[in-house]
């Protein structure tokens, strides 16, 4: 079948061959404006989906390829054994390992003569420029590691310069160099909990094919550095070379040491790959989730467009039917239209996806989620899948409208101009009222009982109600909010109110995606606020110190806990004007065989500066052999727990205090606190220093100077500290916002699209209104108010559902941690206002277009 | 807008009930023009595709009179009405409504002028489908934020016999009922002039005749000014005066028309 094949008649004139396909294609071309926004929406959804898929494939590809390449020369690895079980915490939380000491290196070396064994030390570090500014390193965790001189055992290779040869020289990763504009010969401040030095960059290194290691930004130092503890190793890497020994020999030699583990090179690579993929799978799942949300938003737009366009073409379709087009031909024609739009938009979308992918990589870097330094892997599948999904979704969304088109009777051609006066079906009305009733009843029950299960049921029912009872809700909004709009906006407001409810089904499906996107935003915001807000409230209530020293966070979510150097603790204590000071150390260990964070304090001074609100016992009276536990641990005074530390020691401790407040740390709050004397030799991380001072400028200056000396440490007042805690998860929230922003943007294109199509439909009507004295300004107001009402409607429902979901989840998950729902009013207000502004923005073009409707054209007799 | 510019008909109907108006206004021999165009030209396109829809036309629609504009298809009669009503702008010449020069007005002021001084009755009724009959009727007044004169509203609604239909949507009304609502809409703001564009073109002849006699009655009883474009000689016969337009020019004029005379003249013109 050809669209344009024509056959000449005997006398030379050309008889065009008009097929159904000609009608479809020509119709589409004539109405391309109508479908432009739909195509944009499809393209946006596909682009988002494609970029997510590219990103996840690339992450995976990098993980597998680069890790294998970088570790190719390593034949055996010795590390501290992992504690059994998983440590609670966010993504990227590593299971704690026992410490690895240099004597293990000697033991292993003896078992494998002639082999090359290199002990690598590694510790978190903060980097500062020569101006003293802290280097954030794209949110990566910055670490100092020993430079391995044997190229086979070094995961990195020099691309420029030379290895570090003395304690003042460092080699840095290339991405660090390019991001921070560092070059060979530049000086760089490096601080760990052992020392702070000013080093000179002597070389630049790459990890395998890419410019950086998987999870950290590394700075390499020579073996004789004072930044690292010489006795403490991160891992020992082995190349057997000409040695007759093997991994098994080392394993045998270390068999008695239960705290070390020996892994063969291939297994080690597999393990690293698995870890890396696991880290990325979190983000992949997360991204895919948002891609699906974006797709749903896109689907509702396509659906709407076709519903409207079929309604507008009822006459045309009826005419085609009356001159002999079969139902199946009409169905195919509409679906063909959808397929054509799907193909064009998806092609554009995939292309835009490639661009968006680049942007997303940059975004992740910027907000600190560069789990992997990605080099793009453009696979055909990651481009074909979004394309296919885009086309399929477009066709499927058009299916129902297409069936409606096919059911148009030829008689309709004779009827007057179609005004959609379709009443909701009885079944739908009954289902709507039923669902709303269930939602309200269960929600009331949830409020009354505080049950998360009820709450979640109510939220689920509410979501279902949003779909089924959407038209009913729109009518309600039109009556209530519309009344308000009419009061404020006068006649244009009143007309907008009427217009909103004249096609409730269309309005409902338009606002649905907005509700969904905004609801999710609200849910994440409220949950995040409840978590950090609860901690902030605790700290505000419990903190008796006026000054807090805490590391500047340089990592992203789940990020770095940098250690405060021991020198700093002493310096604060010795500062004149400091009345009292105490420090909090963290260690990982296992409590009753479950990995956990453990806080180490000097009980008396800590209890003086921080009131953890004990319900039983007292932290101040904690002594060697005792342990204070958080309420959430569900232990009572007198219970005993067995604690294993990373240095191999174990201790049986008796619960002597139960506290309820969160402990002030930069990150996760420990549920166990012990006297520092219980584990005097343990390598711990000092995370917080609390002090009461005379609050004079000179004291503060001294503390500031000490903090600067120590590297990335900030000196905060109590208020500043509490604020910093409550905004703790802002990075994560912003990340979620950025993703949901895409979904919201698509919903707004949807509002613009529906608005635009309604304007086209109402061109005549607008012309009449203009003729009888409605100013262009008033026409714009009407269209704008309609959009804003729809946006507010969508926002309100979204906020309601989001809060419901958040409250329910908090009740379900946070119950045993004493979490309460904190409604972030400020964020809610910002979201709601943005919704209104966005609604107005979405109507800008339709409003302009509507106000320019040609009166004569509109009122001309048919 | 100076008050003096308002038409006599509009002023009178302010205070005097419909039935007692007959002699008060229409007897004025040289009524001022409710709307007029002078040396009006309207040119579409340029160069070869130039179409001269109006060619130096001068017409005035006197207050308190019912004028019909007739002409064959493409004669320019609709363009004349559009320009005189302030829906379209002239290429050259002047158009005035109630003494106000339209060409000098901004789009906004022109809209406000239409709102206050002009009523429309269209062939396809053009009621807003989302609004009820009552809401449609009062729209020209309320859109300006003004209160509807309930006396005028009641009178118009009762005279047109649409009281029982006020709460219905246009889709629930017959064509005749819809056009009555449209007529009510045009009357309720008591405009200086009402323009009709084939107001009976979509109605059966009996309903059309009812509407036309009502229009005629309104002019005679209240001094309302009406100008109506039509191609139907029997519709034109309801007017006080018929203007004949051909090729963008006014070619003839007839007072006290009858259907037969109009028909004959039309035939003569189109020949």
PDB file of C-alpha atoms in Angstrom, chain B:
ATOM      1  CA  UNK B   1     -17.601  57.872  26.759  1.00  0.00           C
ATOM      2  CA  UNK B   2     -19.585  61.115  26.841  1.00  0.00           C
ATOM      3  CA  UNK B   3     -23.174  60.576  27.795  1.00  0.00           C
ATOM      4  CA  UNK B   4     -24.415  62.710  24.976  1.00  0.00           C
ATOM      5  CA  UNK B   5     -23.078  60.116  22.595  1.00  0.00           C
ATOM      6  CA  UNK B   6     -25.413  57.454  23.887  1.00  0.00           C
ATOM      7  CA  UNK B   7     -28.283  56.694  21.620  1.00  0.00           C
ATOM      8  CA  UNK B   8     -31.708  57.964  22.362  1.00  0.00           C
ATOM      9  CA  UNK B   9     -33.064  54.437  22.471  1.00  0.00           C
ATOM     10  CA  UNK B  10     -30.700  53.345  25.163  1.00  0.00           C
ATOM     11  CA  UNK B  11     -31.408  56.431  27.224  1.00  0.00           C
ATOM     12  CA  UNK B  12     -35.110  56.047  27.027  1.00  0.00           C
ATOM     13  CA  UNK B  13     -35.237  52.403  27.860  1.00  0.00           C
ATOM     14  CA  UNK B  14     -33.429  53.255  31.075  1.00  0.00           C
ATOM     15  CA  UNK B  15     -36.608  54.429  32.636  1.00  0.00           C
ATOM     16  CA  UNK B  16     -39.597  53.695  30.483  1.00  0.00           C
ATOM     17  CA  UNK B  17     -41.207  50.260  30.219  1.00  0.00           C
ATOM     18  CA  UNK B  18     -41.197  48.578  26.822  1.00  0.00           C
ATOM     19  CA  UNK B  19     -44.794  49.125  25.770  1.00  0.00           C
ATOM     20  CA  UNK B  20     -44.976  52.826  26.338  1.00  0.00           C
ATOM     21  CA  UNK B  21     -41.979  53.661  24.196  1.00  0.00           C
ATOM     22  CA  UNK B  22     -43.397  53.523  20.742  1.00  0.00           C
ATOM     23  CA  UNK B  23     -43.769  57.201  20.044  1.00  0.00           C
ATOM     24  CA  UNK B  24     -41.105  58.579  22.310  1.00  0.00           C
ATOM     25  CA  UNK B  25     -38.052  57.793  20.232  1.00  0.00           C
ATOM     26  CA  UNK B  26     -38.628  56.413  16.781  1.00  0.00           C
ATOM     27  CA  UNK B  27     -40.321  59.531  15.595  1.00  0.00           C
ATOM     28  CA  UNK B  28     -37.083  61.495  15.749  1.00  0.00           C
ATOM     29  CA  UNK B  29     -36.605  62.357  12.057  1.00  0.00           C
ATOM     30  CA  UNK B  30     -32.828  62.718  11.820  1.00  0.00           C
ATOM     31  CA  UNK B  31     -31.627  60.330  14.472  1.00  0.00           C
ATOM     32  CA  UNK B  32     -27.883  60.454  15.233  1.00  0.00           C
ATOM     33  CA  UNK B  33     -25.873  57.471  13.987  1.00  0.00           C
ATOM     34  CA  UNK B  34     -25.403  54.660  16.515  1.00  0.00           C
ATOM     35  CA  UNK B  35     -22.629  53.391  14.285  1.00  0.00           C
ATOM     36  CA  UNK B  36     -21.138  54.575  11.027  1.00  0.00           C
ATOM     37  CA  UNK B  37     -18.301  54.024   8.573  1.00  0.00           C
ATOM     38  CA  UNK B  38     -16.942  56.769   6.338  1.00  0.00           C
ATOM     39  CA  UNK B  39     -14.805  56.214   3.235  1.00  0.00           C
ATOM     40  CA  UNK B  40     -14.152  52.749   4.584  1.00  0.00           C
ATOM     41  CA  UNK B  41     -11.811  50.426   2.714  1.00  0.00           C
ATOM     42  CA  UNK B  42     -10.671  46.995   3.736  1.00  0.00           C
ATOM     43  CA  UNK B  43      -7.977  45.275   1.738  1.00  0.00           C
ATOM     44  CA  UNK B  44      -6.806  41.731   2.329  1.00  0.00           C
ATOM     45  CA  UNK B  45      -3.480  40.488   1.010  1.00  0.00           C
ATOM     46  CA  UNK B  46      -1.253  42.503  -1.311  1.00  0.00           C
ATOM     47  CA  UNK B  47      -0.033  42.549  -4.867  1.00  0.00           C
ATOM     48  CA  UNK B  48      -1.663  40.007  -7.160  1.00  0.00           C
ATOM     49  CA  UNK B  49      -3.598  38.372  -4.364  1.00  0.00           C
ATOM     50  CA  UNK B  50      -5.021  41.691  -3.152  1.00  0.00           C
ATOM     51  CA  UNK B  51      -8.718  41.525  -2.328  1.00  0.00           C
ATOM     52  CA  UNK B  52     -10.645  44.735  -1.877  1.00  0.00           C
ATOM     53  CA  UNK B  53     -13.423  43.601   0.475  1.00  0.00           C
ATOM     54  CA  UNK B  54     -14.651  47.148   1.125  1.00  0.00           C
ATOM     55  CA  UNK B  55     -14.064  49.925  -1.339  1.00  0.00           C
ATOM     56  CA  UNK B  56     -14.647  53.452  -0.043  1.00  0.00           C
ATOM     57  CA  UNK B  57     -17.938  52.724   1.685  1.00  0.00           C
ATOM     58  CA  UNK B  58     -19.851  55.292   3.670  1.00  0.00           C
ATOM     59  CA  UNK B  59     -22.823  54.054   5.670  1.00  0.00           C
ATOM     60  CA  UNK B  60     -24.447  55.124   8.898  1.00  0.00           C
ATOM     61  CA  UNK B  61     -26.750  53.086  11.103  1.00  0.00           C
ATOM     62  CA  UNK B  62     -29.123  55.571  12.663  1.00  0.00           C
ATOM     63  CA  UNK B  63     -30.294  55.211  16.198  1.00  0.00           C
ATOM     64  CA  UNK B  64     -33.564  53.471  16.731  1.00  0.00           C
ATOM     65  CA  UNK B  65     -33.631  51.866  13.308  1.00  0.00           C
ATOM     66  CA  UNK B  66     -33.465  48.316  12.072  1.00  0.00           C
ATOM     67  CA  UNK B  67     -31.090  48.145   9.113  1.00  0.00           C
ATOM     68  CA  UNK B  68     -30.502  45.073   6.962  1.00  0.00           C
ATOM     69  CA  UNK B  69     -27.342  44.634   4.946  1.00  0.00           C
ATOM     70  CA  UNK B  70     -27.814  42.505   1.863  1.00  0.00           C
ATOM     71  CA  UNK B  71     -25.584  41.326  -0.881  1.00  0.00           C
ATOM     72  CA  UNK B  72     -24.449  38.222  -2.714  1.00  0.00           C
ATOM     73  CA  UNK B  73     -21.734  35.947  -1.326  1.00  0.00           C
ATOM     74  CA  UNK B  74     -18.361  37.658  -1.275  1.00  0.00           C
ATOM     75  CA  UNK B  75     -19.953  41.106  -1.674  1.00  0.00           C
ATOM     76  CA  UNK B  76     -18.290  42.419   1.477  1.00  0.00           C
ATOM     77  CA  UNK B  77     -21.437  42.633   3.593  1.00  0.00           C
ATOM     78  CA  UNK B  78     -19.930  40.600   6.437  1.00  0.00           C
ATOM     79  CA  UNK B  79     -16.708  42.607   6.301  1.00  0.00           C
ATOM     80  CA  UNK B  80     -18.757  45.779   6.510  1.00  0.00           C
ATOM     81  CA  UNK B  81     -20.508  44.500   9.607  1.00  0.00           C
ATOM     82  CA  UNK B  82     -17.267  43.281  11.239  1.00  0.00           C
ATOM     83  CA  UNK B  83     -15.571  46.626  10.712  1.00  0.00           C
ATOM     84  CA  UNK B  84     -18.570  48.636  11.819  1.00  0.00           C
ATOM     85  CA  UNK B  85     -18.886  46.501  14.941  1.00  0.00           C
ATOM     86  CA  UNK B  86     -15.243  46.884  15.912  1.00  0.00           C
ATOM     87  CA  UNK B  87     -14.416  43.224  15.383  1.00  0.00           C
ATOM     88  CA  UNK B  88     -12.032  44.025  12.555  1.00  0.00           C
ATOM     89  CA  UNK B  89     -10.068  47.120  11.609  1.00  0.00           C
ATOM     90  CA  UNK B  90     -10.344  49.131   8.430  1.00  0.00           C
ATOM     91  CA  UNK B  91      -7.430  49.533   6.064  1.00  0.00           C
ATOM     92  CA  UNK B  92      -8.479  53.151   5.563  1.00  0.00           C
ATOM     93  CA  UNK B  93     -11.408  55.371   6.459  1.00  0.00           C
ATOM     94  CA  UNK B  94     -13.131  55.763   9.789  1.00  0.00           C
ATOM     95  CA  UNK B  95     -15.597  53.758  11.791  1.00  0.00           C
ATOM     96  CA  UNK B  96     -17.485  55.115  14.778  1.00  0.00           C
ATOM     97  CA  UNK B  97     -19.737  53.607  17.397  1.00  0.00           C
ATOM     98  CA  UNK B  98     -21.828  55.964  19.519  1.00  0.00           C
ATOM     99  CA  UNK B  99     -19.608  58.800  18.365  1.00  0.00           C
ATOM    100  CA  UNK B 100     -16.314  57.151  19.280  1.00  0.00           C
ATOM    101  CA  UNK B 101     -13.717  56.742  16.557  1.00  0.00           C
ATOM    102  CA  UNK B 102     -12.693  53.075  16.555  1.00  0.00           C
ATOM    103  CA  UNK B 103      -9.415  53.420  14.695  1.00  0.00           C
ATOM    104  CA  UNK B 104      -7.776  55.355  17.500  1.00  0.00           C
ATOM    105  CA  UNK B 105      -8.675  52.769  20.154  1.00  0.00           C
ATOM    106  CA  UNK B 106      -6.302  50.156  21.504  1.00  0.00           C
ATOM    107  CA  UNK B 107      -7.409  46.543  21.388  1.00  0.00           C
ATOM    108  CA  UNK B 108      -8.354  46.798  25.040  1.00  0.00           C
ATOM    109  CA  UNK B 109     -10.376  49.976  24.686  1.00  0.00           C
ATOM    110  CA  UNK B 110     -12.060  48.603  21.601  1.00  0.00           C
ATOM    111  CA  UNK B 111     -13.044  45.513  23.610  1.00  0.00           C
ATOM    112  CA  UNK B 112     -14.435  47.671  26.403  1.00  0.00           C
ATOM    113  CA  UNK B 113     -16.367  49.688  23.832  1.00  0.00           C
ATOM    114  CA  UNK B 114     -17.858  46.503  22.358  1.00  0.00           C
ATOM    115  CA  UNK B 115     -18.707  45.345  25.840  1.00  0.00           C
ATOM    116  CA  UNK B 116     -20.660  48.511  26.618  1.00  0.00           C
ATOM    117  CA  UNK B 117     -22.038  49.648  23.305  1.00  0.00           C
ATOM    118  CA  UNK B 118     -22.391  46.619  21.042  1.00  0.00           C
ATOM    119  CA  UNK B 119     -24.496  43.456  21.144  1.00  0.00           C
ATOM    120  CA  UNK B 120     -24.112  40.485  18.821  1.00  0.00           C
ATOM    121  CA  UNK B 121     -26.438  37.838  17.465  1.00  0.00           C
ATOM    122  CA  UNK B 122     -24.698  35.146  15.430  1.00  0.00           C
ATOM    123  CA  UNK B 123     -25.978  32.637  12.931  1.00  0.00           C
ATOM    124  CA  UNK B 124     -24.759  29.649  14.962  1.00  0.00           C
ATOM    125  CA  UNK B 125     -25.912  31.167  18.272  1.00  0.00           C
ATOM    126  CA  UNK B 126     -22.416  30.877  19.783  1.00  0.00           C
ATOM    127  CA  UNK B 127     -23.465  30.454  23.355  1.00  0.00           C
ATOM    128  CA  UNK B 128     -20.793  29.253  25.760  1.00  0.00           C
ATOM    129  CA  UNK B 129     -21.548  25.548  26.227  1.00  0.00           C
ATOM    130  CA  UNK B 130     -20.279  25.412  29.803  1.00  0.00           C
ATOM    131  CA  UNK B 131     -22.552  28.188  31.047  1.00  0.00           C
ATOM    132  CA  UNK B 132     -26.285  28.029  31.692  1.00  0.00           C
ATOM    133  CA  UNK B 133     -28.703  30.140  29.658  1.00  0.00           C
ATOM    134  CA  UNK B 134     -28.920  32.719  32.461  1.00  0.00           C
ATOM    135  CA  UNK B 135     -25.137  32.877  32.791  1.00  0.00           C
ATOM    136  CA  UNK B 136     -24.802  33.316  29.036  1.00  0.00           C
ATOM    137  CA  UNK B 137     -27.283  36.155  29.058  1.00  0.00           C
ATOM    138  CA  UNK B 138     -25.565  38.175  31.755  1.00  0.00           C
ATOM    139  CA  UNK B 139     -22.013  37.494  30.583  1.00  0.00           C
ATOM    140  CA  UNK B 140     -21.468  40.790  28.674  1.00  0.00           C
ATOM    141  CA  UNK B 141     -22.388  42.696  31.851  1.00  0.00           C
ATOM    142  CA  UNK B 142     -20.660  40.551  34.440  1.00  0.00           C
ATOM    143  CA  UNK B 143     -17.464  40.177  32.443  1.00  0.00           C
ATOM    144  CA  UNK B 144     -16.966  43.877  33.055  1.00  0.00           C
ATOM    145  CA  UNK B 145     -17.511  43.345  36.746  1.00  0.00           C
ATOM    146  CA  UNK B 146     -20.825  45.181  36.624  1.00  0.00           C
ATOM    147  CA  UNK B 147     -24.061  44.194  38.289  1.00  0.00           C
ATOM    148  CA  UNK B 148     -26.923  43.131  36.082  1.00  0.00           C
ATOM    149  CA  UNK B 149     -29.969  45.380  36.105  1.00  0.00           C
ATOM    150  CA  UNK B 150     -32.506  42.832  37.305  1.00  0.00           C
ATOM    151  CA  UNK B 151     -35.367  44.849  35.844  1.00  0.00           C
ATOM    152  CA  UNK B 152     -33.879  44.711  32.356  1.00  0.00           C
ATOM    153  CA  UNK B 153     -33.014  41.040  32.806  1.00  0.00           C
ATOM    154  CA  UNK B 154     -36.535  40.078  33.857  1.00  0.00           C
ATOM    155  CA  UNK B 155     -38.156  42.094  31.093  1.00  0.00           C
ATOM    156  CA  UNK B 156     -35.940  40.631  28.368  1.00  0.00           C
ATOM    157  CA  UNK B 157     -36.296  37.075  29.657  1.00  0.00           C
ATOM    158  CA  UNK B 158     -40.068  37.301  29.919  1.00  0.00           C
ATOM    159  CA  UNK B 159     -40.577  38.969  26.567  1.00  0.00           C
ATOM    160  CA  UNK B 160     -38.478  36.253  24.917  1.00  0.00           C
ATOM    161  CA  UNK B 161     -40.291  33.529  26.863  1.00  0.00           C
ATOM    162  CA  UNK B 162     -37.175  31.755  28.088  1.00  0.00           C
ATOM    163  CA  UNK B 163     -37.689  31.983  31.831  1.00  0.00           C
ATOM    164  CA  UNK B 164     -38.255  28.258  32.226  1.00  0.00           C
ATOM    165  CA  UNK B 165     -35.005  27.584  30.344  1.00  0.00           C
ATOM    166  CA  UNK B 166     -32.666  29.767  32.362  1.00  0.00           C
ATOM    167  CA  UNK B 167     -30.945  26.937  34.237  1.00  0.00           C
ATOM    168  CA  UNK B 168     -30.379  24.816  31.153  1.00  0.00           C
ATOM    169  CA  UNK B 169     -27.144  24.423  29.273  1.00  0.00           C
ATOM    170  CA  UNK B 170     -27.138  25.351  25.563  1.00  0.00           C
ATOM    171  CA  UNK B 171     -26.905  21.652  24.643  1.00  0.00           C
ATOM    172  CA  UNK B 172     -30.274  21.132  26.316  1.00  0.00           C
ATOM    173  CA  UNK B 173     -31.984  23.853  24.286  1.00  0.00           C
ATOM    174  CA  UNK B 174     -33.495  23.822  20.808  1.00  0.00           C
ATOM    175  CA  UNK B 175     -32.040  26.044  18.117  1.00  0.00           C
ATOM    176  CA  UNK B 176     -34.832  28.586  18.528  1.00  0.00           C
ATOM    177  CA  UNK B 177     -34.385  28.646  22.281  1.00  0.00           C
ATOM    178  CA  UNK B 178     -30.649  29.078  21.898  1.00  0.00           C
ATOM    179  CA  UNK B 179     -31.133  32.022  19.564  1.00  0.00           C
ATOM    180  CA  UNK B 180     -33.587  33.602  21.995  1.00  0.00           C
ATOM    181  CA  UNK B 181     -30.944  33.320  24.678  1.00  0.00           C
ATOM    182  CA  UNK B 182     -28.450  34.902  22.294  1.00  0.00           C
ATOM    183  CA  UNK B 183     -30.893  37.749  21.602  1.00  0.00           C
ATOM    184  CA  UNK B 184     -31.357  38.217  25.341  1.00  0.00           C
ATOM    185  CA  UNK B 185     -27.590  38.305  25.738  1.00  0.00           C
ATOM    186  CA  UNK B 186     -27.367  41.042  23.113  1.00  0.00           C
ATOM    187  CA  UNK B 187     -30.135  43.090  24.743  1.00  0.00           C
ATOM    188  CA  UNK B 188     -29.310  42.813  28.412  1.00  0.00           C
ATOM    189  CA  UNK B 189     -26.434  45.294  28.367  1.00  0.00           C
ATOM    190  CA  UNK B 190     -28.687  47.786  26.547  1.00  0.00           C
ATOM    191  CA  UNK B 191     -26.081  48.446  23.837  1.00  0.00           C
ATOM    192  CA  UNK B 192     -26.064  51.358  21.471  1.00  0.00           C
ATOM    193  CA  UNK B 193     -26.320  48.937  18.578  1.00  0.00           C
ATOM    194  CA  UNK B 194     -26.853  45.239  18.036  1.00  0.00           C
ATOM    195  CA  UNK B 195     -25.239  43.549  15.064  1.00  0.00           C
ATOM    196  CA  UNK B 196     -26.777  40.375  13.695  1.00  0.00           C
ATOM    197  CA  UNK B 197     -24.913  38.019  11.378  1.00  0.00           C
ATOM    198  CA  UNK B 198     -27.542  35.922   9.579  1.00  0.00           C
ATOM    199  CA  UNK B 199     -29.363  35.517  12.898  1.00  0.00           C
ATOM    200  CA  UNK B 200     -32.026  33.230  11.407  1.00  0.00           C
ATOM    201  CA  UNK B 201     -29.755  31.307   9.039  1.00  0.00           C
ATOM    202  CA  UNK B 202     -29.740  28.201  11.242  1.00  0.00           C
ATOM    203  CA  UNK B 203     -33.415  28.269  12.161  1.00  0.00           C
ATOM    204  CA  UNK B 204     -36.534  26.901  10.528  1.00  0.00           C
ATOM    205  CA  UNK B 205     -38.646  29.575   8.878  1.00  0.00           C
ATOM    206  CA  UNK B 206     -41.285  29.810  11.579  1.00  0.00           C
ATOM    207  CA  UNK B 207     -38.770  30.155  14.432  1.00  0.00           C
ATOM    208  CA  UNK B 208     -36.790  32.571  12.291  1.00  0.00           C
ATOM    209  CA  UNK B 209     -39.886  34.687  11.729  1.00  0.00           C
ATOM    210  CA  UNK B 210     -40.565  34.805  15.478  1.00  0.00           C
ATOM    211  CA  UNK B 211     -37.057  36.005  16.215  1.00  0.00           C
ATOM    212  CA  UNK B 212     -37.197  38.617  13.470  1.00  0.00           C
ATOM    213  CA  UNK B 213     -40.523  40.014  14.615  1.00  0.00           C
ATOM    214  CA  UNK B 214     -39.193  40.216  18.099  1.00  0.00           C
ATOM    215  CA  UNK B 215     -36.199  42.187  16.827  1.00  0.00           C
ATOM    216  CA  UNK B 216     -38.479  44.428  14.852  1.00  0.00           C
ATOM    217  CA  UNK B 217     -40.721  44.921  17.866  1.00  0.00           C
ATOM    218  CA  UNK B 218     -37.753  45.754  20.076  1.00  0.00           C
ATOM    219  CA  UNK B 219     -36.605  48.444  17.678  1.00  0.00           C
ATOM    220  CA  UNK B 220     -40.042  49.962  17.423  1.00  0.00           C
ATOM    221  CA  UNK B 221     -40.886  49.682  21.108  1.00  0.00           C
ATOM    222  CA  UNK B 222     -37.603  50.571  22.790  1.00  0.00           C
ATOM    223  CA  UNK B 223     -35.694  52.420  20.122  1.00  0.00           C
ATOM    224  CA  UNK B 224     -32.981  49.791  20.088  1.00  0.00           C
ATOM    225  CA  UNK B 225     -30.695  50.064  17.049  1.00  0.00           C
ATOM    226  CA  UNK B 226     -30.103  46.869  15.069  1.00  0.00           C
ATOM    227  CA  UNK B 227     -28.004  46.173  11.994  1.00  0.00           C
ATOM    228  CA  UNK B 228     -28.310  42.732  10.453  1.00  0.00           C
ATOM    229  CA  UNK B 229     -26.480  40.974   7.646  1.00  0.00           C
ATOM    230  CA  UNK B 230     -28.677  38.594   5.686  1.00  0.00           C
ATOM    231  CA  UNK B 231     -29.050  37.106   2.246  1.00  0.00           C
ATOM    232  CA  UNK B 232     -32.706  36.217   2.789  1.00  0.00           C
ATOM    233  CA  UNK B 233     -35.115  38.821   1.284  1.00  0.00           C
ATOM    234  CA  UNK B 234     -37.931  37.814   3.627  1.00  0.00           C
ATOM    235  CA  UNK B 235     -35.664  38.433   6.628  1.00  0.00           C
ATOM    236  CA  UNK B 236     -34.622  41.787   5.234  1.00  0.00           C
ATOM    237  CA  UNK B 237     -38.296  42.717   4.969  1.00  0.00           C
ATOM    238  CA  UNK B 238     -38.487  43.040   8.749  1.00  0.00           C
ATOM    239  CA  UNK B 239     -36.002  45.921   8.632  1.00  0.00           C
ATOM    240  CA  UNK B 240     -36.762  49.630   8.314  1.00  0.00           C
ATOM    241  CA  UNK B 241     -34.103  50.039   5.713  1.00  0.00           C
ATOM    242  CA  UNK B 242     -32.044  47.724   3.487  1.00  0.00           C
ATOM    243  CA  UNK B 243     -28.546  48.487   2.224  1.00  0.00           C
ATOM    244  CA  UNK B 244     -27.322  46.547  -0.805  1.00  0.00           C
ATOM    245  CA  UNK B 245     -23.636  45.759  -1.060  1.00  0.00           C
ATOM    246  CA  UNK B 246     -21.810  44.445  -4.099  1.00  0.00           C
ATOM    247  CA  UNK B 247     -18.089  44.178  -4.816  1.00  0.00           C
ATOM    248  CA  UNK B 248     -17.238  46.072  -1.665  1.00  0.00           C
ATOM    249  CA  UNK B 249     -19.483  49.016  -2.399  1.00  0.00           C
ATOM    250  CA  UNK B 250     -22.933  50.103  -1.314  1.00  0.00           C
ATOM    251  CA  UNK B 251     -24.883  49.986  -4.556  1.00  0.00           C
ATOM    252  CA  UNK B 252     -28.432  50.687  -3.447  1.00  0.00           C
ATOM    253  CA  UNK B 253     -30.691  51.372  -0.508  1.00  0.00           C
ATOM    254  CA  UNK B 254     -34.390  50.727   0.178  1.00  0.00           C
ATOM    255  CA  UNK B 255     -36.695  52.103   2.866  1.00  0.00           C
ATOM    256  CA  UNK B 256     -39.781  50.230   4.117  1.00  0.00           C
ATOM    257  CA  UNK B 257     -38.816  47.073   2.264  1.00  0.00           C
ATOM    258  CA  UNK B 258     -41.026  44.143   1.376  1.00  0.00           C
ATOM    259  CA  UNK B 259     -39.718  40.686   0.562  1.00  0.00           C
ATOM    260  CA  UNK B 260     -40.713  40.917  -3.065  1.00  0.00           C
ATOM    261  CA  UNK B 261     -39.102  44.275  -3.702  1.00  0.00           C
ATOM    262  CA  UNK B 262     -35.913  43.176  -1.973  1.00  0.00           C
ATOM    263  CA  UNK B 263     -35.901  39.977  -4.017  1.00  0.00           C
ATOM    264  CA  UNK B 264     -36.282  41.873  -7.264  1.00  0.00           C
ATOM    265  CA  UNK B 265     -33.586  44.358  -6.428  1.00  0.00           C
ATOM    266  CA  UNK B 266     -31.217  41.551  -5.424  1.00  0.00           C
ATOM    267  CA  UNK B 267     -31.854  39.839  -8.731  1.00  0.00           C
ATOM    268  CA  UNK B 268     -31.137  43.046 -10.517  1.00  0.00           C
ATOM    269  CA  UNK B 269     -27.930  43.581  -8.643  1.00  0.00           C
ATOM    270  CA  UNK B 270     -26.557  40.089  -9.083  1.00  0.00           C
ATOM    271  CA  UNK B 271     -27.298  40.050 -12.788  1.00  0.00           C
TER     272      UNK B 271
END
